[in-house]
Coordinates of C-alpha atoms in Angstrom, one line a residue:
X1 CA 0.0 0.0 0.0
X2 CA 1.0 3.6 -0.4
X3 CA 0.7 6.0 2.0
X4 CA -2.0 7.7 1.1
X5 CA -5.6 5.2 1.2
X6 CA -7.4 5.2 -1.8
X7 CA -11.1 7.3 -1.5
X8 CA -13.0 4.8 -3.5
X9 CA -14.9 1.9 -2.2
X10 CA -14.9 0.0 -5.8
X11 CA -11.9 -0.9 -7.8
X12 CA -11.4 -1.4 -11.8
X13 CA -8.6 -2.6 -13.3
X14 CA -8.0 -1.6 -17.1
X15 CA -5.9 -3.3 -19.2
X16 CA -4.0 -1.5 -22.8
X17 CA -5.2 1.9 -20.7
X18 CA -2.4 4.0 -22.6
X19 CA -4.4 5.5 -25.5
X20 CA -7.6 4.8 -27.3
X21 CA -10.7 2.8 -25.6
X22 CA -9.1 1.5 -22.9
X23 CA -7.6 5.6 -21.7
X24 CA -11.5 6.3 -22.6
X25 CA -12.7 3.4 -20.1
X26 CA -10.2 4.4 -17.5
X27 CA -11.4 7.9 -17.7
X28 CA -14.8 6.9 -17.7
X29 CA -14.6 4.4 -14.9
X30 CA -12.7 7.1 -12.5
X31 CA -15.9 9.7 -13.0
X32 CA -17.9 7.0 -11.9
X33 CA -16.4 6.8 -8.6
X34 CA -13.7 3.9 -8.8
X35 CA -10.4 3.3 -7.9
X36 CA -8.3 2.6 -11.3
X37 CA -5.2 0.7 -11.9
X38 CA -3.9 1.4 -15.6
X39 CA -2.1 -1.2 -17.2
X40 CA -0.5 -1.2 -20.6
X41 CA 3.4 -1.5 -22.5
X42 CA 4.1 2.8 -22.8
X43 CA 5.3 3.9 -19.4
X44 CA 5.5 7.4 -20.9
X45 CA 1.2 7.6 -21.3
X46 CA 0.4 5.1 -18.4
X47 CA 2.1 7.5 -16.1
X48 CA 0.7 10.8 -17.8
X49 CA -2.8 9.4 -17.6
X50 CA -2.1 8.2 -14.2
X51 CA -1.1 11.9 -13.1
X52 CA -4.3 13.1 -15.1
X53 CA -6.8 11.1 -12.4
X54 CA -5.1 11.7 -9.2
X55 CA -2.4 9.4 -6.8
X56 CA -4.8 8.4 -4.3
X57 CA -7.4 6.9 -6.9
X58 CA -5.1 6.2 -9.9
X59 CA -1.8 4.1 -10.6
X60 CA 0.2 2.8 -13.5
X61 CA 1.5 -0.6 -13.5
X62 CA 3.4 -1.9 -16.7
X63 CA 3.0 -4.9 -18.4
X64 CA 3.6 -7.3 -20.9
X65 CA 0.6 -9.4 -20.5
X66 CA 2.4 -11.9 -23.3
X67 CA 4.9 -12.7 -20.5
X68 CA 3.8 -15.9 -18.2
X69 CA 2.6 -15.0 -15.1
X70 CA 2.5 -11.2 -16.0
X71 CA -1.4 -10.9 -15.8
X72 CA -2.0 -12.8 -12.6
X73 CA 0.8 -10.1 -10.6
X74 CA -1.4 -7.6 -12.3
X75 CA -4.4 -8.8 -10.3
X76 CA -2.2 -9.3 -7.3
X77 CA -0.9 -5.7 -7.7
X78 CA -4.1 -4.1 -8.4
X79 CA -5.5 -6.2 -4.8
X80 CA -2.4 -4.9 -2.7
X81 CA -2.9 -1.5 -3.9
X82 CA -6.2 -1.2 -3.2
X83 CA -7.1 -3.9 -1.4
X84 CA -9.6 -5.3 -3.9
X85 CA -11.3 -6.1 -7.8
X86 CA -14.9 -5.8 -9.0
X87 CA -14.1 -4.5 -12.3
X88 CA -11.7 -5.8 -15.2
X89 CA -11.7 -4.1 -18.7
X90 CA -9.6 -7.0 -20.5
X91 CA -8.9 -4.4 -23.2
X92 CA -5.5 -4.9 -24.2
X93 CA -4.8 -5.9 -27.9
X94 CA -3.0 -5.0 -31.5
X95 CA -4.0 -4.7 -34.6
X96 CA -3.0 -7.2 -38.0
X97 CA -3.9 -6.6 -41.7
X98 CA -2.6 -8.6 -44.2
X99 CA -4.0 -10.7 -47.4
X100 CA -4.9 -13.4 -45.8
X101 CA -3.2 -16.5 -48.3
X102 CA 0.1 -15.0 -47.1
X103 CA 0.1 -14.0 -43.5
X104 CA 3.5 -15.4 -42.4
X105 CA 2.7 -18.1 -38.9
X106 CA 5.0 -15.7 -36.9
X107 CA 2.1 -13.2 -37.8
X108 CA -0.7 -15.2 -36.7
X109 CA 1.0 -16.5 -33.5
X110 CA 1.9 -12.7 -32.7
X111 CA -1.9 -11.5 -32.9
X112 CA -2.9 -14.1 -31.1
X113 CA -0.6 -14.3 -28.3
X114 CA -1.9 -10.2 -27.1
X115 CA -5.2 -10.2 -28.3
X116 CA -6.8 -14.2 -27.3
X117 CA -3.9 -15.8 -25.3
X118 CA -3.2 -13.3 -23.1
X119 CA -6.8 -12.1 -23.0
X120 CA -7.6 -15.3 -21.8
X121 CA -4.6 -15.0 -19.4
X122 CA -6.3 -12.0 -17.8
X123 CA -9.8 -13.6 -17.5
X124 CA -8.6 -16.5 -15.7
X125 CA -6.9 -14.3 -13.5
X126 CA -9.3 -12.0 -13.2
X127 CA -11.8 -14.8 -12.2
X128 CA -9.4 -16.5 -9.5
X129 CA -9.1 -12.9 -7.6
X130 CA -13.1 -12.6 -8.0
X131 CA -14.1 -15.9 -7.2
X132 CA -14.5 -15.3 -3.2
X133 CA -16.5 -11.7 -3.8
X134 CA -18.0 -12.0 -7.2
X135 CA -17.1 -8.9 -10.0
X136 CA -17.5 -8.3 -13.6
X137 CA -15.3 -8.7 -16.9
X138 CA -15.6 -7.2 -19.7
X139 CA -14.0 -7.9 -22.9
X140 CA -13.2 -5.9 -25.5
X141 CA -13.8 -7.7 -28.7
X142 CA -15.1 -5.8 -32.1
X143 CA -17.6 -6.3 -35.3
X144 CA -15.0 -8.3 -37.1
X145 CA -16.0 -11.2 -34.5
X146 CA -18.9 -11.5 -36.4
X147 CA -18.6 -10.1 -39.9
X148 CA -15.7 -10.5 -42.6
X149 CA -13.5 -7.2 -44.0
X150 CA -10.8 -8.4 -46.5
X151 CA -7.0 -8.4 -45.5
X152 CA -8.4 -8.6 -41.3
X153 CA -8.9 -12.3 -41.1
X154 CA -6.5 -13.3 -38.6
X155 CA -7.4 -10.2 -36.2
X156 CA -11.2 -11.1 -36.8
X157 CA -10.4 -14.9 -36.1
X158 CA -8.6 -13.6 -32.9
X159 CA -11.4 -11.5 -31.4
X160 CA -14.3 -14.1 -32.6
X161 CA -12.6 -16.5 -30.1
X162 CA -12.9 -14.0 -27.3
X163 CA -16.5 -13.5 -28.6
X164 CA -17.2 -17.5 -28.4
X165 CA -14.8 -17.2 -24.6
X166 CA -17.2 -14.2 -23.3
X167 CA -20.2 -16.4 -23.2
X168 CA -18.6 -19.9 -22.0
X169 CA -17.1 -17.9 -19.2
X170 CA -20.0 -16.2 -18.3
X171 CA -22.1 -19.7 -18.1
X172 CA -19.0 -21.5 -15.9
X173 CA -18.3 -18.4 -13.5
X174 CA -21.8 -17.6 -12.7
X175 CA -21.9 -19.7 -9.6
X176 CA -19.1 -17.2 -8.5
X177 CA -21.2 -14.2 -9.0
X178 CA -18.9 -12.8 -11.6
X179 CA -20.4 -11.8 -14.7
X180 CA -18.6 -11.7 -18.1
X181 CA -19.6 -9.6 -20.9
X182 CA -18.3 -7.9 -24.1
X183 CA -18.4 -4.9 -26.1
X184 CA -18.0 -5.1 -29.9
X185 CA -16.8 -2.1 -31.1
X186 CA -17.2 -0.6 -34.8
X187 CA -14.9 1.4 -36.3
X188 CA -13.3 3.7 -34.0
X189 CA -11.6 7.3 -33.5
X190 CA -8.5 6.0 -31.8
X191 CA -4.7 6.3 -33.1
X192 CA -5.1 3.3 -35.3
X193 CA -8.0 4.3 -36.9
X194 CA -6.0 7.8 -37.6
X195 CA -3.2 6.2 -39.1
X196 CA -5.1 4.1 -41.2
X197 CA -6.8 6.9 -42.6
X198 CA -3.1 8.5 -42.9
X199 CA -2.4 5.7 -45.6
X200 CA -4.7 6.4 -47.5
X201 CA -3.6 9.3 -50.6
X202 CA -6.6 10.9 -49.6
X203 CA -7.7 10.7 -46.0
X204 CA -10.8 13.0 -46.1
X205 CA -12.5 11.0 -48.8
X206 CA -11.8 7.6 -46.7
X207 CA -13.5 8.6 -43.6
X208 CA -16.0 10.0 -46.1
X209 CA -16.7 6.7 -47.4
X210 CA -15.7 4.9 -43.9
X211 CA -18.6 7.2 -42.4
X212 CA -21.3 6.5 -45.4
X213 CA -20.7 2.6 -44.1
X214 CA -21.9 3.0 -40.9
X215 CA -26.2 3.5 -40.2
X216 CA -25.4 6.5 -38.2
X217 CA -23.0 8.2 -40.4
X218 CA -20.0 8.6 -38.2
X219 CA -17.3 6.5 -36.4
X220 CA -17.0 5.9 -33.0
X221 CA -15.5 8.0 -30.2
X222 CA -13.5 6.1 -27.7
X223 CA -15.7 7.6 -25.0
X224 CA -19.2 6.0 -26.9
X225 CA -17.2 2.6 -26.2
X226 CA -16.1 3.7 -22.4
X227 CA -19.9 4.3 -21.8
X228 CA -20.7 0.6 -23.1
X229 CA -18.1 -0.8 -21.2
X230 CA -18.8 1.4 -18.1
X231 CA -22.8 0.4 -18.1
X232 CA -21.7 -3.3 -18.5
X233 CA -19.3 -2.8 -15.4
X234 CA -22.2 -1.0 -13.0
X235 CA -24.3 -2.8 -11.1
X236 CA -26.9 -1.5 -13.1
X237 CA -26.0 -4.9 -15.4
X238 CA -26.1 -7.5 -12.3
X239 CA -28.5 -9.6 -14.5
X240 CA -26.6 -9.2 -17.4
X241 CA -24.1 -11.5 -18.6
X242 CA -22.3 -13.7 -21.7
X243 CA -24.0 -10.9 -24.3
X244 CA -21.4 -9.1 -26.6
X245 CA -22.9 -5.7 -27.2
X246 CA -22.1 -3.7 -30.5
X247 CA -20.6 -0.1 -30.3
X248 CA -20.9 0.1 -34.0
X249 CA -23.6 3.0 -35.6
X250 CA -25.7 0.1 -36.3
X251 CA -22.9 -1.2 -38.5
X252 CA -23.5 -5.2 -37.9
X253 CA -27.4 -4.7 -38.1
X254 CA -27.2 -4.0 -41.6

């Protein structure tokens, strides 16, 4: 423990909470009253963001949840910081494009090792620190879990497995009271999305046509996400669990 007690009575942790969703959820989950340990590979923004929300409710811890054993000393930190869990935002992840017939294995392995075996890594953690006072996961998964974009089949196969993981987890750790849920995010306003549209030779006519995709004409902010994620979280959802809700503009409906 630090010196100084934290002020909150419930605690989140957030995993990849140095830019993007997971910064927004972090943020999001702080207003709402909870103690927030920030996890992610950028010491640089971890601390910044860290600063941003205060010492006594706030800390960075770095990780490389890849690593064996790195996700359950994250729990075990996040517990002797503040004493307890209810909340994990299993958020962490990277992104792959590539034509599919020739995505080297080293590829494949790669995107799978952050975004489903480490993922898992961090539920089953999650779920061992939970088991004695019950809590709630949420995943971070996205549309391509459930519909194909060329050159994104190996990231789509890697988050449809945390899709298929949300709901078998949430059947086998109910008897703990922990519920486990998802959010499916569209396409969204984070870095990534930025430099993708940076590729392109003419960025303002693909978000043009990236926005014309979507039902309700715009992309996502991080924030719309955070307020999926945080609503999951609250106990407003206690009777809510093993769904995967889209964040997409109505993207997947169509």
């Amino acid at each position: 423990m630090t010196s100084q007690e934290p002020t909150s009575s419930r605690v989140a942790l957030v995993t990849g909470a140095t830019s993007g969703i997971g910064a927004a959820a972090a943020r999001r989950l702080h207003h709402d009253g909870y103690a927030v340990l920030l996890s992610g590979r950028c010491d640089e923004r971890g601390e910044a963001l860290a600063r941003e929300l205060g010492s006594v409710n706030a800390c960075f811890v770095p990780a490389d949840l890849t690593k064996d054993g790195e996700p359950d000393r994250l729990l075990e930190h996040t517990v002797d910081r503040f004493g307890r869990v209810d909340v994990v935002v299993n958020n962490a992840a990277a992104d792959h494009t590539g034509e599919l017939l020739h995505v080297p294995v080293a590829d494949i392995r790669a995107t799978f090792e952050i975004n489903t075996f480490a993922a898992i890594a961090v539920l089953q953690a999650a779920g061992r620190a939970m088991r004695q006072s019950g809590g709630s996961i949420v995943n971070v998964t996205s549309r391509l879990a459930k519909v194909g974009v060329p050159t994104m089949g190996v990231y789509s196969a890697s988050k449809g497995a945390m899709k298929a993981l949300t709901a078998a987890s949430a059947v086998e750790l109910a008897p703990y009271d922990i519920r486990v849920n998802a959010v499916a995010p569209g396409m969204t306003r984070t870095p990534l999305y930025e430099a993708w549209l940076n590729s392109h030779q003419d960025p303002e006519a693909a978000a043009r046509r990236a926005a014309d995709s979507i039902p309700l004409g715009r992309p996502a902010a991080p924030q719309d996400v955070a307020n999926a994620i945080a609503f999951l979280a609250s106990p407003d959802a206690e009777y809510i669990t093993g769904i995967t809700l889209p964040v997409d503009g109505g993207y997947t409906a169509q």
